[in-house]
Amino acid sequence: DPERVYLAVGTYTQEWTGLGAILVSKDRGQSFDITMMPVKMGGNEDGRSNGERLSVDPNAPEILYFGSRRGGLFLSADRARSFARVEQFPVKDDPKGLGIPFVVFDAKSGERGKPTPVFYVGVSTAEAPHLYRTKNAGKSFEPVAGQPKGVMPSHAAFDAKGVLYLSYGNLPGPSNVATGSVWKYDAKGGAR
């Protein structure tokens, strides 16, 4: 729906700041409704250039997932009017405040009008596992095999052939990143 715009907003996750929110526009950004979130957001903290933390299911646009910094993965099944934590996702908290930098849907795994069965969730840690996949629209998650070690994922995107490309760095950035790499993952052939 090209009329809808979603924004995840909130500057810090420290104890002295308030909760974050999702802004929802139904008129291409002319006006917004506010959905308060149960977690704080860190738009001005380390890892702020990673993402996208907020993703819309391309086959079922009423479904959105949000990767928080300190509270795990959240799901909205009503176009961002409400969100609930995805208890099945194995990473519930990140005391460092880096959390989940992206949720990426494999649109080709599904069909229009039904939740996309396959999507990937990245976690900002240099310890594996840091990339998870669901094959059943978020009912369960498993770590992807063959993940690189010593680096953390920052971005992910599919190419036209359905291969997932991921960027990694030794730190979340935007400052002091000394090493990085780009990996590709083909679900049929494994990580490379």
CSV table of C-alpha atoms in Angstrom, one decimal:
chain,number,residue,atom,x,y,z
A,1,ASP,CA,0.0,0.0,0.0
A,2,PRO,CA,1.9,3.1,-1.2
A,3,GLU,CA,-0.2,5.3,1.0
A,4,ARG,CA,1.2,3.8,4.2
A,5,VAL,CA,4.4,5.0,5.9
A,6,TYR,CA,5.9,3.5,9.1
A,7,LEU,CA,8.6,5.1,11.3
A,8,ALA,CA,10.3,3.6,14.4
A,9,VAL,CA,11.2,6.6,16.6
A,10,GLY,CA,13.1,7.0,19.8
A,11,THR,CA,16.6,8.4,20.5
A,12,TYR,CA,18.1,6.5,23.4
A,13,THR,CA,17.6,3.3,25.5
A,14,GLN,CA,19.1,4.6,28.8
A,15,GLU,CA,17.0,4.5,32.0
A,16,TRP,CA,16.4,8.3,31.8
A,17,THR,CA,14.6,8.3,28.5
A,18,GLY,CA,11.0,7.3,27.6
A,19,LEU,CA,9.7,4.5,25.5
A,20,GLY,CA,9.9,4.4,21.7
A,21,ALA,CA,7.0,4.6,19.3
A,22,ILE,CA,5.9,3.6,15.8
A,23,LEU,CA,4.5,6.4,13.7
A,24,VAL,CA,1.9,5.3,11.2
A,25,SER,CA,0.7,7.3,8.2
A,26,LYS,CA,-2.2,6.3,5.9
A,27,ASP,CA,-1.7,9.3,3.6
A,28,ARG,CA,2.0,9.2,2.5
A,29,GLY,CA,3.2,11.1,5.5
A,30,GLN,CA,0.8,14.0,5.6
A,31,SER,CA,-0.4,12.9,9.1
A,32,PHE,CA,0.6,10.2,11.6
A,33,ASP,CA,-0.9,8.1,14.3
A,34,ILE,CA,1.3,7.0,17.2
A,35,THR,CA,1.6,3.5,18.5
A,36,MET,CA,3.6,3.5,21.8
A,37,MET,CA,6.0,0.6,22.0
A,38,PRO,CA,6.9,-1.4,25.2
A,39,VAL,CA,10.6,-0.8,24.6
A,40,LYS,CA,13.0,2.1,24.2
A,41,MET,CA,14.7,2.8,20.9
A,42,GLY,CA,18.2,4.0,20.2
A,43,GLY,CA,18.2,6.1,17.1
A,44,ASN,CA,21.3,8.0,18.2
A,45,GLU,CA,23.2,5.1,19.7
A,46,ASP,CA,25.8,2.7,18.4
A,47,GLY,CA,24.5,0.6,15.5
A,48,ARG,CA,22.1,3.4,14.4
A,49,SER,CA,23.2,2.9,10.7
A,50,ASN,CA,22.3,-0.8,10.8
A,51,GLY,CA,18.9,-2.0,9.6
A,52,GLU,CA,16.1,-2.2,8.7
A,53,ARG,CA,14.8,-3.0,12.2
A,54,LEU,CA,11.2,-2.4,11.1
A,55,SER,CA,9.9,-4.6,8.2
A,56,VAL,CA,6.6,-5.0,6.5
A,57,ASP,CA,5.7,-8.5,5.2
A,58,PRO,CA,5.6,-8.1,1.4
A,59,ASN,CA,2.9,-10.8,1.0
A,60,ALA,CA,0.7,-9.8,3.9
A,61,PRO,CA,1.2,-6.1,4.5
A,62,GLU,CA,-0.9,-6.1,7.7
A,63,ILE,CA,2.1,-7.9,9.3
A,64,LEU,CA,5.1,-6.0,10.6
A,65,TYR,CA,8.1,-7.1,12.6
A,66,PHE,CA,10.3,-4.9,14.7
A,67,GLY,CA,13.8,-5.9,16.0
A,68,SER,CA,14.3,-4.0,19.3
A,69,ARG,CA,17.6,-3.2,20.9
A,70,ARG,CA,16.9,-4.5,24.4
A,71,GLY,CA,13.6,-6.5,24.2
A,72,GLY,CA,13.8,-9.0,21.4
A,73,LEU,CA,11.6,-9.3,18.3
A,74,PHE,CA,8.1,-7.8,18.1
A,75,LEU,CA,5.2,-8.6,15.8
A,76,SER,CA,2.2,-6.5,14.7
A,77,ALA,CA,-0.6,-8.3,12.9
A,78,ASP,CA,-2.8,-5.2,12.6
A,79,ARG,CA,-0.8,-2.7,10.5
A,80,ALA,CA,1.1,-1.4,13.6
A,81,ARG,CA,-1.9,-0.6,15.8
A,82,SER,CA,-0.3,-2.9,18.4
A,83,PHE,CA,2.8,-5.0,18.9
A,84,ALA,CA,3.6,-8.1,21.0
A,85,ARG,CA,6.9,-9.7,21.7
A,86,VAL,CA,7.6,-12.9,19.7
A,87,GLU,CA,8.3,-15.3,22.5
A,88,GLN,CA,9.5,-18.0,20.1
A,89,PHE,CA,12.5,-15.9,19.0
A,90,PRO,CA,15.5,-17.1,21.0
A,91,VAL,CA,17.1,-13.7,21.7
A,92,LYS,CA,15.0,-12.0,24.3
A,93,ASP,CA,17.4,-9.3,25.6
A,94,ASP,CA,20.6,-7.5,24.8
A,95,PRO,CA,22.2,-5.7,27.8
A,96,LYS,CA,24.6,-3.9,25.4
A,97,GLY,CA,21.6,-2.3,23.7
A,98,LEU,CA,22.5,-3.4,20.1
A,99,GLY,CA,19.8,-6.0,19.7
A,100,ILE,CA,18.2,-7.0,16.4
A,101,PRO,CA,19.4,-4.8,13.5
A,102,PHE,CA,17.3,-6.3,10.7
A,103,VAL,CA,14.4,-8.5,9.6
A,104,VAL,CA,14.4,-9.5,5.9
A,105,PHE,CA,11.6,-11.3,4.2
A,106,ASP,CA,12.1,-13.9,1.4
A,107,ALA,CA,9.1,-12.7,-0.6
A,108,LYS,CA,9.5,-15.5,-3.1
A,109,SER,CA,8.9,-18.1,-0.4
A,110,GLY,CA,5.3,-17.1,-0.1
A,111,GLU,CA,2.2,-15.9,-1.9
A,112,ARG,CA,0.2,-12.8,-1.9
A,113,GLY,CA,-2.4,-12.6,0.9
A,114,LYS,CA,-0.6,-15.1,3.2
A,115,PRO,CA,2.2,-14.5,5.7
A,116,THR,CA,5.6,-15.0,4.2
A,117,PRO,CA,6.9,-18.3,5.5
A,118,VAL,CA,10.7,-17.6,5.3
A,119,PHE,CA,12.4,-14.6,6.8
A,120,TYR,CA,15.7,-13.9,8.4
A,121,VAL,CA,16.5,-12.0,11.6
A,122,GLY,CA,20.0,-10.7,12.4
A,123,VAL,CA,21.4,-10.2,15.9
A,124,SER,CA,24.2,-7.7,16.7
A,125,THR,CA,26.7,-10.0,18.2
A,126,ALA,CA,30.1,-11.2,17.0
A,127,GLU,CA,29.3,-14.6,18.6
A,128,ALA,CA,27.5,-17.1,16.4
A,129,PRO,CA,24.7,-17.6,16.1
A,130,HIS,CA,23.7,-14.2,14.9
A,131,LEU,CA,21.5,-15.0,12.0
A,132,TYR,CA,18.2,-16.9,12.4
A,133,ARG,CA,15.6,-18.1,9.9
A,134,THR,CA,12.0,-19.1,10.2
A,135,LYS,CA,10.4,-21.4,7.6
A,136,ASN,CA,6.9,-21.2,9.1
A,137,ALA,CA,6.1,-17.5,9.3
A,138,GLY,CA,7.6,-16.9,12.8
A,139,LYS,CA,6.2,-19.9,14.6
A,140,SER,CA,9.8,-21.2,15.2
A,141,PHE,CA,13.3,-20.0,14.5
A,142,GLU,CA,16.6,-21.8,13.9
A,143,PRO,CA,20.2,-20.6,13.5
A,144,VAL,CA,21.5,-20.5,9.9
A,145,ALA,CA,24.5,-22.9,9.5
A,146,GLY,CA,27.9,-21.7,8.4
A,147,GLN,CA,27.9,-18.2,10.0
A,148,PRO,CA,31.1,-16.2,10.1
A,149,LYS,CA,32.8,-15.7,13.5
A,150,GLY,CA,34.2,-12.6,15.0
A,151,VAL,CA,31.9,-10.2,13.2
A,152,MET,CA,28.3,-9.0,13.6
A,153,PRO,CA,25.7,-8.5,10.9
A,154,SER,CA,24.6,-5.0,10.0
A,155,HIS,CA,22.5,-5.3,6.8
A,156,ALA,CA,20.9,-7.9,4.7
A,157,ALA,CA,19.1,-7.9,1.3
A,158,PHE,CA,18.0,-10.4,-1.4
A,159,ASP,CA,19.1,-10.2,-5.0
A,160,ALA,CA,16.9,-11.0,-7.9
A,161,LYS,CA,17.9,-14.7,-7.8
A,162,GLY,CA,16.9,-15.1,-4.2
A,163,VAL,CA,20.4,-15.1,-2.7
A,164,LEU,CA,20.8,-13.2,0.6
A,165,TYR,CA,23.7,-10.8,0.9
A,166,LEU,CA,24.9,-9.8,4.3
A,167,SER,CA,27.3,-7.1,5.5
A,168,TYR,CA,29.4,-7.7,8.6
A,169,GLY,CA,31.7,-5.6,10.8
A,170,ASN,CA,33.7,-6.3,14.0
A,171,LEU,CA,31.7,-3.5,15.8
A,172,PRO,CA,28.2,-2.2,15.3
A,173,GLY,CA,29.4,1.2,14.0
A,174,PRO,CA,29.1,3.8,12.8
A,175,SER,CA,32.5,4.5,14.4
A,176,ASN,CA,35.7,2.4,15.1
A,177,VAL,CA,34.8,-0.5,12.7
A,178,ALA,CA,38.2,-1.9,11.8
A,179,THR,CA,37.2,-5.1,9.8
A,180,GLY,CA,34.3,-6.2,7.8
A,181,SER,CA,33.1,-8.5,5.1
A,182,VAL,CA,30.2,-9.3,2.8
A,183,TRP,CA,28.8,-12.8,2.8
A,184,LYS,CA,26.2,-14.4,0.6
A,185,TYR,CA,23.8,-17.1,1.7
A,186,ASP,CA,22.0,-19.3,-0.8
A,187,ALA,CA,19.4,-21.4,1.0
A,188,LYS,CA,19.9,-24.1,-1.5
A,189,GLY,CA,23.7,-24.1,-1.4
A,190,GLY,CA,24.5,-22.8,2.1
A,191,ALA,CA,26.7,-19.9,3.3
A,192,ARG,CA,29.7,-18.7,1.2
